[in-house]
XYZ file of C-alpha atoms in Angstrom:
778
model
C 113.403 121.431 101.921
C 111.750 118.644 103.479
C 108.004 118.198 105.069
C 109.587 117.915 108.299
C 110.983 121.613 108.271
C 108.128 122.938 105.833
C 107.568 126.842 106.266
C 105.085 127.855 109.187
C 101.370 128.878 107.425
C 100.342 132.552 107.322
C 97.847 132.022 109.625
C 99.631 131.284 113.259
C 96.562 130.287 115.069
C 97.029 126.679 116.666
C 93.584 125.834 116.766
C 92.898 122.420 115.258
C 89.905 119.819 115.386
C 89.375 116.445 116.723
C 87.592 113.330 115.007
C 84.525 115.329 115.472
C 84.813 118.393 114.202
C 85.500 120.275 117.804
C 88.134 122.621 117.839
C 90.980 121.825 120.296
C 94.070 124.565 121.242
C 97.113 122.323 121.505
C 98.434 124.639 123.792
C 95.368 124.349 126.092
C 95.253 120.488 126.101
C 99.277 120.109 127.728
C 100.605 122.272 130.390
C 103.742 123.707 129.320
C 105.690 121.678 131.750
C 104.275 118.496 130.283
C 105.205 119.531 126.997
C 108.705 120.121 128.115
C 108.676 116.895 129.579
C 107.478 115.384 126.308
C 110.407 117.144 124.127
C 113.177 116.624 126.708
C 112.908 112.728 125.485
C 113.577 113.856 122.400
C 116.173 116.241 123.083
C 118.137 114.088 125.186
C 118.444 111.581 122.713
C 119.501 113.892 119.997
C 122.583 115.931 118.774
C 124.051 117.879 121.765
C 126.405 120.158 120.165
C 123.928 122.314 117.931
C 120.637 122.333 117.014
C 118.418 124.004 114.186
C 115.824 126.705 114.267
C 113.230 127.844 112.502
C 111.574 131.277 112.091
C 107.974 131.954 110.883
C 107.853 131.761 107.042
C 111.505 130.996 106.803
C 113.649 127.944 105.672
C 115.116 126.353 109.022
C 118.550 126.035 109.218
C 121.516 124.725 111.411
C 122.621 126.755 114.382
C 126.032 127.060 115.355
C 124.914 126.587 118.981
C 123.356 124.027 121.817
C 119.430 123.497 122.247
C 118.789 125.353 125.643
C 115.767 125.657 127.886
C 115.741 129.143 126.557
C 115.055 127.922 123.000
C 112.724 125.437 124.119
C 110.528 128.455 125.756
C 110.305 130.679 122.395
C 109.637 126.871 120.576
C 106.237 126.247 122.915
C 105.410 129.751 123.281
C 105.119 130.034 119.118
C 108.196 132.647 118.601
C 110.804 130.335 117.335
C 110.797 126.812 116.379
C 113.753 124.611 117.230
C 114.788 121.627 115.284
C 117.472 118.654 116.383
C 119.634 116.314 114.611
C 119.289 112.640 114.815
C 122.946 111.291 114.724
C 126.116 113.040 115.512
C 129.250 113.863 113.327
C 131.123 110.470 112.649
C 128.699 108.641 113.835
C 126.323 105.919 112.319
C 123.994 104.955 115.095
C 120.853 107.210 116.477
C 118.166 106.895 119.453
C 115.371 108.491 117.400
C 113.493 107.690 114.012
C 110.959 109.222 112.140
C 108.475 108.411 109.557
C 107.083 111.491 107.472
C 103.621 111.176 106.485
C 102.781 114.040 103.966
C 100.265 115.567 101.965
C 101.888 118.170 99.802
C 99.020 119.875 97.464
C 96.033 118.449 99.743
C 95.549 115.233 97.165
C 95.031 113.334 101.021
C 92.494 114.158 103.586
C 93.661 114.222 107.468
C 91.128 111.701 107.727
C 92.790 109.199 105.305
C 95.772 110.229 106.909
C 95.236 108.848 110.280
C 93.897 105.750 108.756
C 97.223 105.027 107.011
C 98.954 106.310 110.104
C 96.984 103.442 112.107
C 98.377 101.456 109.588
C 101.858 101.863 109.863
C 101.588 101.827 113.897
C 99.993 98.415 113.461
C 103.048 97.342 111.339
C 105.335 98.900 113.519
C 104.034 97.382 116.501
C 104.310 93.858 114.980
C 108.008 94.466 114.969
C 110.032 95.612 117.814
C 109.020 99.332 117.604
C 106.790 101.349 119.679
C 105.967 104.744 117.646
C 104.325 107.878 119.110
C 102.273 110.171 116.763
C 102.345 113.843 116.123
C 100.456 116.097 114.044
C 103.020 117.846 111.907
C 103.618 121.268 111.863
C 101.959 122.602 108.930
C 98.476 120.441 109.716
C 98.461 118.182 106.812
C 100.636 115.310 107.736
C 101.836 113.190 110.845
C 104.659 112.296 112.057
C 105.442 108.692 113.660
C 108.348 109.029 116.360
C 110.417 106.113 118.042
C 112.880 106.533 120.281
C 115.529 104.021 122.197
C 117.357 104.007 125.200
C 120.355 102.447 123.671
C 122.234 103.725 120.499
C 120.863 101.643 117.312
C 122.978 100.996 113.854
C 121.212 103.453 111.302
C 121.987 101.371 108.635
C 119.609 98.690 110.581
C 117.013 101.124 111.401
C 116.473 102.358 108.400
C 116.266 98.949 106.725
C 113.990 97.924 109.424
C 111.645 100.492 108.396
C 111.842 100.236 104.823
C 110.430 96.485 105.611
C 107.703 97.814 107.574
C 106.915 100.180 104.808
C 107.041 97.446 101.798
C 104.515 95.312 104.081
C 102.005 97.972 104.511
C 102.435 98.923 100.638
C 104.819 102.054 100.830
C 108.506 102.642 100.099
C 110.529 105.076 101.062
C 110.670 108.614 99.231
C 109.118 112.303 98.874
C 106.461 111.801 97.125
C 103.682 111.757 99.804
C 100.650 109.537 100.661
C 98.734 109.601 97.464
C 101.837 108.729 95.525
C 102.629 105.578 98.133
C 105.615 106.746 99.669
C 106.766 107.765 102.988
C 110.212 110.141 104.760
C 112.274 107.981 106.722
C 114.908 109.747 109.180
C 117.492 109.742 109.565
C 118.013 109.543 105.966
C 121.659 108.556 106.372
C 123.579 105.943 107.628
C 126.466 107.533 108.426
C 127.791 111.007 108.866
C 131.410 112.499 107.886
C 133.063 113.252 111.095
C 133.286 117.254 109.593
C 132.830 119.311 106.497
C 130.055 118.518 103.898
C 128.074 115.766 105.052
C 128.605 115.861 108.595
C 125.325 117.394 109.773
C 122.509 115.131 108.582
C 118.941 116.684 108.232
C 117.134 118.230 110.945
C 113.635 117.618 112.252
C 111.354 120.030 113.898
C 110.475 119.035 117.339
C 106.894 118.693 118.101
C 104.329 121.235 119.493
C 105.151 123.636 116.677
C 102.966 125.894 114.613
C 100.072 123.093 114.194
C 101.569 120.314 115.707
C 100.057 118.629 118.482
C 99.984 114.474 120.107
C 97.274 112.040 118.786
C 96.871 109.702 121.005
C 95.774 105.854 120.561
C 92.162 106.351 121.708
C 90.727 102.745 120.821
C 93.414 100.215 119.730
C 95.512 101.925 117.121
C 92.290 104.628 116.735
C 94.509 107.673 116.397
C 92.616 111.153 117.761
C 93.844 114.164 118.526
C 94.549 114.412 122.123
C 91.839 116.030 124.686
C 92.568 117.283 127.904
C 91.420 114.197 130.030
C 94.303 112.159 127.752
C 96.930 114.306 128.456
C 97.798 112.206 131.508
C 98.287 109.172 129.682
C 100.383 110.823 126.996
C 104.059 109.237 127.306
C 106.729 108.054 125.015
C 107.295 104.169 124.204
C 110.695 102.881 123.966
C 111.251 100.480 121.239
C 112.920 97.588 122.274
C 116.490 97.356 120.125
C 115.902 96.603 115.883
C 118.152 93.523 114.792
C 121.797 94.364 113.576
C 121.987 93.796 109.913
C 125.219 93.529 107.977
C 125.424 96.324 105.733
C 125.946 94.805 101.847
C 130.032 94.938 100.881
C 128.608 96.664 97.522
C 127.070 99.164 99.297
C 130.119 99.917 101.591
C 132.501 99.738 98.585
C 130.134 102.459 96.810
C 130.556 104.814 100.242
C 134.132 105.188 99.456
C 135.544 107.967 97.625
C 137.818 106.972 94.453
C 141.327 108.795 94.818
C 141.566 111.975 93.191
C 142.699 112.033 89.448
C 145.935 114.141 88.483
C 145.598 117.863 88.133
C 146.657 117.903 84.392
C 143.801 115.359 83.293
C 141.339 117.607 85.107
C 142.641 120.489 83.436
C 142.725 118.756 79.975
C 139.075 117.851 80.642
C 138.321 121.857 81.218
C 140.172 122.922 78.279
C 138.049 120.367 76.302
C 134.961 121.682 77.749
C 136.016 125.413 77.166
C 133.205 125.934 74.305
C 130.472 125.278 76.706
C 131.735 128.741 78.789
C 130.594 130.611 75.640
C 127.201 128.529 74.230
C 126.225 128.584 77.686
C 125.727 132.056 77.493
C 123.068 131.750 75.090
C 121.440 129.242 76.909
C 118.601 129.868 79.664
C 119.241 130.547 82.749
C 118.149 127.468 84.714
C 120.039 125.024 81.794
C 123.010 127.472 82.255
C 122.905 127.207 86.245
C 122.630 123.421 86.021
C 125.806 122.840 83.473
C 127.253 125.337 85.582
C 126.844 123.585 88.944
C 127.166 120.079 87.600
C 130.792 120.876 86.214
C 131.855 122.570 89.509
C 130.705 119.773 91.553
C 132.197 117.018 89.329
C 135.567 118.683 89.424
C 135.629 118.860 93.150
C 134.525 115.056 93.081
C 137.543 114.581 90.820
C 140.455 116.290 92.431
C 139.184 115.633 96.073
C 138.431 119.344 96.532
C 142.402 120.406 95.834
C 142.839 123.921 95.822
C 144.639 124.291 92.352
C 141.341 122.513 90.713
C 139.385 125.231 92.025
C 141.491 128.016 90.566
C 141.238 125.894 87.397
C 137.350 126.291 87.329
C 137.257 130.004 88.207
C 139.458 130.131 85.152
C 137.099 128.369 82.878
C 133.703 129.548 84.032
C 135.430 132.827 83.617
C 135.143 132.780 79.729
C 131.230 133.222 80.396
C 130.023 136.349 80.855
C 127.041 134.915 82.113
C 129.230 133.582 85.074
C 130.434 137.115 86.078
C 127.830 137.496 89.003
C 127.900 133.530 89.808
C 131.754 133.108 90.524
C 132.088 130.486 93.313
C 133.576 131.342 96.510
C 135.844 129.209 98.705
C 132.534 128.548 100.788
C 130.540 127.350 97.806
C 133.500 125.049 96.914
C 133.487 123.680 100.021
C 130.019 122.372 100.229
C 130.175 120.499 96.982
C 128.187 117.389 97.256
C 124.983 116.035 95.553
C 122.727 117.745 93.112
C 118.980 118.139 93.945
C 117.616 114.548 93.166
C 120.466 113.362 95.680
C 122.256 111.616 93.064
C 126.114 112.008 93.325
C 127.551 114.047 90.585
C 131.191 112.362 90.002
C 134.019 112.903 87.532
C 132.421 110.976 85.118
C 129.917 113.969 84.375
C 133.310 116.436 83.634
C 134.746 113.167 81.670
C 131.294 112.775 79.857
C 131.137 116.239 78.136
C 134.497 116.139 77.578
C 134.337 113.419 75.231
C 131.093 114.476 73.361
C 132.935 117.888 72.930
C 136.237 116.283 71.813
C 136.554 112.626 71.873
C 140.688 113.025 71.619
C 140.495 115.147 74.886
C 142.559 112.074 77.008
C 144.188 110.878 73.670
C 147.959 109.658 74.145
C 150.688 112.636 73.970
C 154.419 112.763 73.365
C 154.507 112.413 76.892
C 153.164 108.436 76.360
C 149.779 107.072 77.436
C 146.521 109.134 78.630
C 145.496 108.889 82.403
C 143.130 106.080 82.162
C 143.128 103.765 78.873
C 139.229 103.577 77.314
C 137.269 100.534 77.670
C 137.086 98.202 74.664
C 133.806 99.723 73.370
C 135.151 103.185 73.381
C 137.541 102.008 70.442
C 134.642 100.890 68.345
C 133.187 103.106 65.130
C 130.728 105.717 65.838
C 127.000 103.862 64.620
C 125.950 104.812 61.656
C 122.624 106.975 62.918
C 120.300 107.844 60.415
C 120.168 111.967 60.337
C 117.803 114.560 59.444
C 119.247 115.383 56.131
C 118.513 119.320 56.740
C 119.791 119.947 60.238
C 122.134 116.782 61.032
C 120.182 115.720 64.233
C 120.354 111.982 64.550
C 116.318 110.921 63.880
C 114.684 109.028 67.164
C 114.344 105.942 65.566
C 113.801 102.823 67.508
C 116.947 101.446 65.261
C 119.158 104.507 66.368
C 118.105 104.535 70.040
C 118.632 100.894 70.447
C 122.206 101.432 68.775
C 123.080 104.307 71.374
C 121.527 102.487 74.247
C 123.637 99.170 73.246
C 127.119 101.209 73.865
C 127.280 102.532 77.239
C 130.082 104.928 76.299
C 127.607 106.726 73.938
C 124.552 106.384 76.632
C 126.516 106.679 79.819
C 124.877 103.513 81.029
C 125.142 99.983 80.769
C 121.503 98.275 81.154
C 120.839 94.723 82.147
C 117.622 92.571 83.391
C 118.536 91.107 86.659
C 116.421 87.681 86.562
C 116.242 87.700 90.051
C 114.890 90.661 90.887
C 112.628 90.740 87.975
C 113.654 93.894 86.947
C 116.104 96.143 84.806
C 119.033 97.272 86.458
C 121.800 100.342 85.402
C 125.203 101.280 86.364
C 127.023 104.364 84.774
C 129.338 103.284 82.366
C 132.661 101.766 83.605
C 131.352 101.089 87.281
C 130.014 98.306 89.068
C 127.433 100.457 90.836
C 124.257 98.601 89.776
C 120.784 99.462 90.964
C 117.340 99.547 89.687
C 116.006 101.565 87.348
C 113.741 104.118 88.438
C 111.128 106.482 86.231
C 113.641 109.499 86.322
C 116.300 107.317 84.680
C 114.072 107.299 81.505
C 114.441 111.377 81.649
C 118.251 111.175 82.213
C 118.899 108.617 79.295
C 116.764 110.833 77.192
C 118.164 114.084 78.206
C 121.957 112.626 77.481
C 120.875 111.593 73.714
C 118.907 114.705 73.303
C 122.284 116.471 73.814
C 124.332 114.219 71.764
C 121.898 115.648 69.282
C 119.046 112.945 68.605
C 115.753 114.411 68.464
C 113.133 114.553 70.934
C 112.434 111.226 72.297
C 109.219 110.280 73.758
C 109.399 108.194 77.477
C 106.954 105.588 75.878
C 109.754 104.838 73.073
C 112.721 104.967 75.237
C 111.103 102.506 77.449
C 110.638 100.300 75.122
C 114.084 100.294 73.773
C 115.332 100.056 77.509
C 113.587 96.986 78.260
C 114.991 95.200 75.019
C 118.678 96.382 75.806
C 118.412 95.350 79.040
C 116.762 92.079 78.359
C 119.270 90.920 75.826
C 121.811 91.446 78.750
C 119.917 89.250 81.353
C 122.420 87.774 84.379
C 121.102 86.324 87.627
C 122.622 88.148 90.580
C 121.309 85.983 92.987
C 123.492 83.077 90.881
C 126.310 85.051 90.655
C 126.324 85.842 94.484
C 126.021 81.963 95.535
C 128.451 80.833 92.767
C 131.578 83.028 94.417
C 130.604 82.128 97.945
C 133.545 79.862 98.625
C 132.873 76.641 101.234
C 135.513 76.227 104.008
C 134.531 72.321 104.359
C 133.502 72.182 107.711
C 129.852 71.308 107.937
C 127.154 73.175 109.668
C 123.675 73.005 107.999
C 122.415 69.419 109.477
C 123.243 70.989 112.627
C 122.076 74.834 111.649
C 118.881 74.298 114.152
C 121.176 73.186 117.142
C 123.659 75.664 116.738
C 121.658 79.109 115.668
C 117.911 78.229 117.160
C 118.910 76.410 120.377
C 116.878 73.464 119.409
C 117.239 69.718 120.826
C 119.421 67.940 119.180
C 117.301 64.814 117.253
C 117.458 63.380 114.295
C 114.069 65.810 113.212
C 116.210 68.747 113.534
C 118.691 67.535 111.658
C 116.630 66.719 108.788
C 115.297 70.259 109.211
C 118.380 71.614 108.660
C 119.373 69.449 106.069
C 115.790 70.193 103.768
C 115.745 73.943 104.761
C 119.424 74.793 103.423
C 118.732 72.444 100.474
C 115.896 73.932 99.654
C 117.441 77.508 99.906
C 120.054 76.480 97.308
C 117.835 74.800 95.246
C 115.510 77.820 94.454
C 118.320 80.103 93.583
C 119.983 77.482 91.521
C 116.847 75.915 89.656
C 113.972 78.761 89.911
C 110.869 77.313 90.857
C 111.936 73.972 92.093
C 109.660 71.786 94.245
C 109.932 72.972 97.881
C 106.477 72.742 99.587
C 107.079 72.291 103.367
C 108.048 75.184 105.739
C 109.943 75.355 108.890
C 108.098 76.735 111.913
C 110.523 78.192 115.102
C 107.768 78.116 118.065
C 108.833 80.257 120.859
C 108.148 82.955 123.417
C 108.762 86.543 122.677
C 111.808 87.864 123.159
C 113.933 84.788 121.708
C 114.905 86.754 118.540
C 113.378 84.492 116.149
C 112.577 86.951 113.621
C 115.807 88.615 113.485
C 117.492 84.909 113.605
C 115.193 84.459 110.068
C 116.586 88.177 108.749
C 119.905 87.310 109.388
C 119.620 84.613 106.837
C 120.152 86.734 104.031
C 123.297 88.751 102.424
C 121.598 91.983 102.090
C 118.219 93.597 103.960
C 116.603 93.640 100.317
C 116.551 90.263 99.938
C 114.493 89.636 103.205
C 110.494 90.396 103.852
C 107.848 89.614 106.062
C 104.204 88.885 104.467
C 100.610 88.491 106.044
C 99.110 85.185 104.436
C 95.610 87.416 104.757
C 96.994 89.402 101.783
C 95.584 90.252 98.039
C 97.544 87.446 95.534
C 99.049 90.304 93.545
C 100.431 92.256 96.351
C 102.382 89.402 98.001
C 103.596 88.268 94.185
C 105.168 91.683 93.832
C 106.437 91.975 97.636
C 107.812 88.358 97.378
C 109.631 89.312 94.107
C 113.471 89.397 94.132
C 113.642 88.119 98.013
C 115.522 84.792 99.398
C 114.049 84.236 102.807
C 110.278 85.238 103.239
C 108.908 85.094 106.980
C 105.552 84.111 107.726
C 105.744 86.545 110.825
C 103.823 84.853 113.837
C 101.734 83.467 111.021
C 99.827 86.243 110.207
C 96.702 85.356 108.009
C 97.058 81.540 108.382
C 93.548 81.168 110.432
C 92.115 83.645 108.208
C 92.490 81.747 105.105
C 90.656 77.857 104.378
C 93.252 75.327 104.526
C 92.936 74.536 100.618
C 94.279 78.132 99.993
C 97.192 77.913 102.804
C 98.369 74.543 100.954
C 97.949 76.139 97.346
C 100.047 79.091 98.278
C 102.857 77.194 100.234
C 102.941 74.588 97.011
C 102.788 77.279 94.699
C 106.272 77.010 92.009
C 105.441 80.551 90.800
C 103.741 83.620 91.084
C 101.687 85.794 87.938
C 100.939 89.213 88.000
C 100.729 92.356 85.515
C 103.554 94.876 85.875
C 102.885 98.570 85.362
C 103.575 99.496 81.746
C 102.956 95.632 80.700
C 99.749 94.337 79.086
C 100.711 90.603 79.246
C 100.968 89.006 82.932
C 104.309 87.971 83.947
C 104.806 84.760 85.301
C 107.772 84.900 87.735
C 109.387 81.165 89.289
C 109.521 81.523 92.992
C 113.146 81.897 94.330
C 112.353 82.249 97.642
C 112.214 79.895 100.700
C 109.522 80.542 103.667
C 110.148 80.626 107.312
C 107.640 80.566 110.042
C 107.779 81.890 113.479
C 105.146 81.672 116.393
C 104.876 82.345 119.893
C 101.857 79.536 119.757
C 102.081 75.595 120.507
C 98.729 74.766 119.061
C 98.588 76.685 115.424
C 98.129 72.766 113.596
C 94.258 72.864 113.061
C 94.343 70.653 109.056
C 95.190 67.412 109.811
C 95.601 66.734 106.049
C 97.699 69.656 105.323
C 100.036 69.582 108.423
C 102.407 67.582 106.088
C 103.543 71.010 104.926
C 104.431 72.212 108.222
C 107.760 71.627 109.968
C 107.774 72.635 113.429
C 109.909 72.818 115.950
C 110.494 74.418 119.681
C 113.538 76.897 119.850
C 115.394 78.435 122.679
C 117.183 81.966 122.592
C 118.271 81.968 119.047
C 121.208 83.563 117.600
C 121.391 86.077 114.690
C 124.578 87.110 115.361
C 126.340 84.012 114.790
C 124.022 83.257 111.385
C 125.267 86.690 110.014
C 128.958 85.952 110.877
C 128.485 82.104 109.280
C 125.826 82.986 106.703
C 128.275 83.128 103.798
C 129.303 79.596 104.885
C 125.909 78.156 105.269
C 124.966 79.313 101.775
C 128.182 77.728 100.243
C 127.629 74.674 101.805
C 123.851 74.522 100.884
C 124.661 74.684 97.211
C 127.326 71.945 97.389
C 124.727 69.732 99.089
C 122.240 70.607 96.691
C 124.241 70.056 93.770
C 125.413 66.503 94.954
C 122.110 65.531 96.283
C 119.373 67.683 95.633
C 116.424 69.045 97.984
C 116.827 66.439 100.880
C 113.228 66.599 102.101
C 112.344 62.968 102.584
C 113.737 62.547 106.092
C 112.200 65.896 107.551
C 108.882 64.441 105.779
C 108.923 61.477 107.322
C 109.693 62.358 111.235
C 107.524 65.561 111.051
C 104.644 63.062 111.299
C 105.272 62.314 114.958
C 106.273 65.969 115.596
C 102.948 67.580 114.488
C 100.532 65.881 117.268
C 102.783 68.348 119.711
C 101.842 71.510 117.706
C 98.320 70.524 116.961
C 95.132 73.035 117.633
C 93.254 71.812 121.074
C 89.452 72.459 121.570
C 87.912 72.040 124.878
C 85.450 70.475 122.612
C 87.443 67.376 121.950
C 87.339 65.990 125.514
C 83.453 66.274 125.527
C 83.356 64.313 122.120
C 85.946 62.144 122.873
C 84.106 60.952 125.939
C 80.507 60.955 124.409
C 82.125 58.537 121.324
C 83.155 55.881 123.868
C 79.835 55.781 125.763
C 76.902 53.519 125.438
C 73.314 54.885 124.937
C 70.893 54.551 128.292
C 69.857 51.175 126.528
C 73.464 49.639 127.086
C 73.627 49.610 123.061
C 76.430 50.450 120.974
C 78.890 53.537 121.426
C 78.376 56.296 118.702
C 82.149 55.136 117.920
C 81.149 51.943 116.396
C 78.057 53.668 114.192
C 79.507 53.607 110.672
C 78.753 57.494 109.949
C 78.420 59.846 112.173
C 77.195 63.763 111.047
C 78.538 66.868 112.752
C 74.855 67.457 113.247
C 74.557 64.583 115.649
C 77.479 65.326 117.463
C 76.197 68.781 118.305
C 72.957 67.649 119.443
C 73.792 64.314 121.015
C 77.197 65.125 122.636
C 76.666 68.977 123.123
C 73.142 69.080 123.577
C 73.144 72.337 121.169
C 69.524 72.631 119.831
C 68.840 72.973 116.218
C 68.029 77.018 116.827
C 71.958 77.545 118.171
C 73.895 75.311 115.429
C 75.364 77.699 112.628
C 78.169 77.235 110.354
C 80.945 77.953 113.162
C 79.877 75.543 115.256
C 79.684 72.651 112.402
C 83.267 73.623 111.240
C 84.848 73.414 114.956
C 83.146 69.594 115.656
C 84.564 68.696 111.924
C 88.186 69.647 112.718
C 87.737 67.919 116.493
C 86.480 64.608 114.629
C 89.502 64.623 112.413
C 91.987 65.134 114.890
C 90.117 62.118 116.598
C 90.940 60.379 113.366
C 87.611 60.719 111.182
C 87.536 60.765 107.580
C 85.183 63.601 105.980
C 83.129 62.221 103.073
C 80.034 62.602 101.032
C 77.563 59.371 101.051
C 74.489 58.465 100.334
C 72.479 57.503 103.554
C 68.942 55.858 102.565
C 69.150 57.487 99.317
C 69.729 60.873 100.240
C 73.240 62.352 100.187
C 74.820 63.489 102.957
C 77.960 65.046 104.336
C 79.657 63.046 107.539
C 82.364 61.482 109.157
C 83.319 57.687 108.911
C 85.388 56.290 111.829
C 88.804 55.248 112.031
C 87.864 51.455 112.504
C 86.702 51.662 109.194
C 90.140 52.075 107.809
């Protein structure tokens, strides 16, 4: 049960308080007609053939009828809540998305919840999304709804929201704000056309129980709506999200394996027959979990075959405890995942069969078994150290190391991905690699302890897992790039002209060659020097960010950052990314020039991960790519060489996605042949920087003053051998000393540097002063 469909409070009073503590009643804040109009924006975009309903104190459930005006009346009157499906069966698109911010046990105050929602609203608005905020039906959380007029790819919507959450320091999950997790709806990227998996998750509509709108009162300052704000309360339609290509490995994982022969399933159930009797002596919870897992595993192995259903009923009939739990046909048809959302597959059944009888699938008189064992399954069982009294395997480091080094024993393959800098695991005999989660340590402990290991501490299993994984390191980025096959057609030299609608110039060609050889270099030689950043300059709506996001093979390899964030936070976000967007150059103006130069030229990041004692040094694997609407952002003359700005037109992210593998493959070949091609881009960029230099109205005033002689007709200020900022402020701009502050001094400094002056420390009449030398001295 998700927070969106939480049970109503025993107190059915819909009163709530505003940010000043005054009681509000959402039923009085908006007229019923206005509420109905607001809800219509959601119901018209939702699934039409059925709805969800929720009674007070009851679990919400799907109904077999469509939503009608009568149901909306009951919802608004507080008699019975209504819910909607965000996607339709057999579809992978949606017009609605939702972020669910929750506090399950009151660990986050509502004031803190509002501040978090404001941060997320700002992050969403920096993309293409326009959130509308409501208090949750339980009153403790906040729902951020987003709607579109056209269908959006659900995968792209979810990945966009995941990226926004990551930028703000959150991840997707049900743990609540205190745990740094926010739920994303829809939860699925595609629904089945019928049967299990065809409904998806429901969302209870606003204005139920304690739900009330939270309006944007003062520039992202959310507050409970008051009557005067009702006329201003309206949905904002979001712009379309960038279309992202779903990674191939995820598509492959989504396809079901063909059913196994019924004879093999029968042999496996026969091998686990002792469990039927053993379960009668275990706790009810253990009994049910094992029964359920075997039921689901049998269903998956057979593809839901009727004969396998009969085999399972025969097996579990041997356990008298199951007499009242005999599965019905409806139970069999609903088999899917366990409570944690992990898919229960035939591997669960076969793993239990192997532990109870290693010869369960051995060759018979009829020939070979249905599946030949992997090579390590033929190895001898390790000589574990055991308790001499009980025969249990001791929970020593050496014993655990031997077990975790054998996927056929622990059930998982463990490896360390140097690109992601994290431990990865996959079920034995599969290629379904994913990041290790905290719950996986518990799963490994349970698997070993079921195999007669003594109780294993989480700290011990964590240390041994890291040891085994690092002994089996690999680099997923290099593995991916090495497999790409180039067709021989050159693309990267004219990359900007083809995909960013840039004028055909030698500079554009040089930037394209630099960017792609540097990107390939960072994959093949981690931390290689790449200290220049392309910046796409163009009007809003040119799809600049979408084009940058399309450069990576999967959304997980892209992110956007704010340069004003803390270094530790940036280091964690940047890990395992191929392309990092400096979106609208956020944070560039809030940091001093020396920090920006240091950050851009850095070859590695350092931070101390959770559960680690020592600082980790991670060599950079990414390339930066800037985007901005401004055309006068270059303020530091000495640091401008780091930037490669270019004026772009309408970008073509779809074409980039289409040719992406070829671009990367060519970049790999060019890098291997020539290294990072930076010379031409660096040389030609000098003539481009003036076009994008920061302009100040003081520049013209100071320029004119520098070239005008004083009243006596003496030499001009430009002819002086040394100038101070104070002299310029007093003489050129006529500011009295009382109005001169650090901000004005910095502004003059930038202006003089733009006009060719050099900032130095110099002794004047024995006194050390800071000032400027004119270009004539050089």
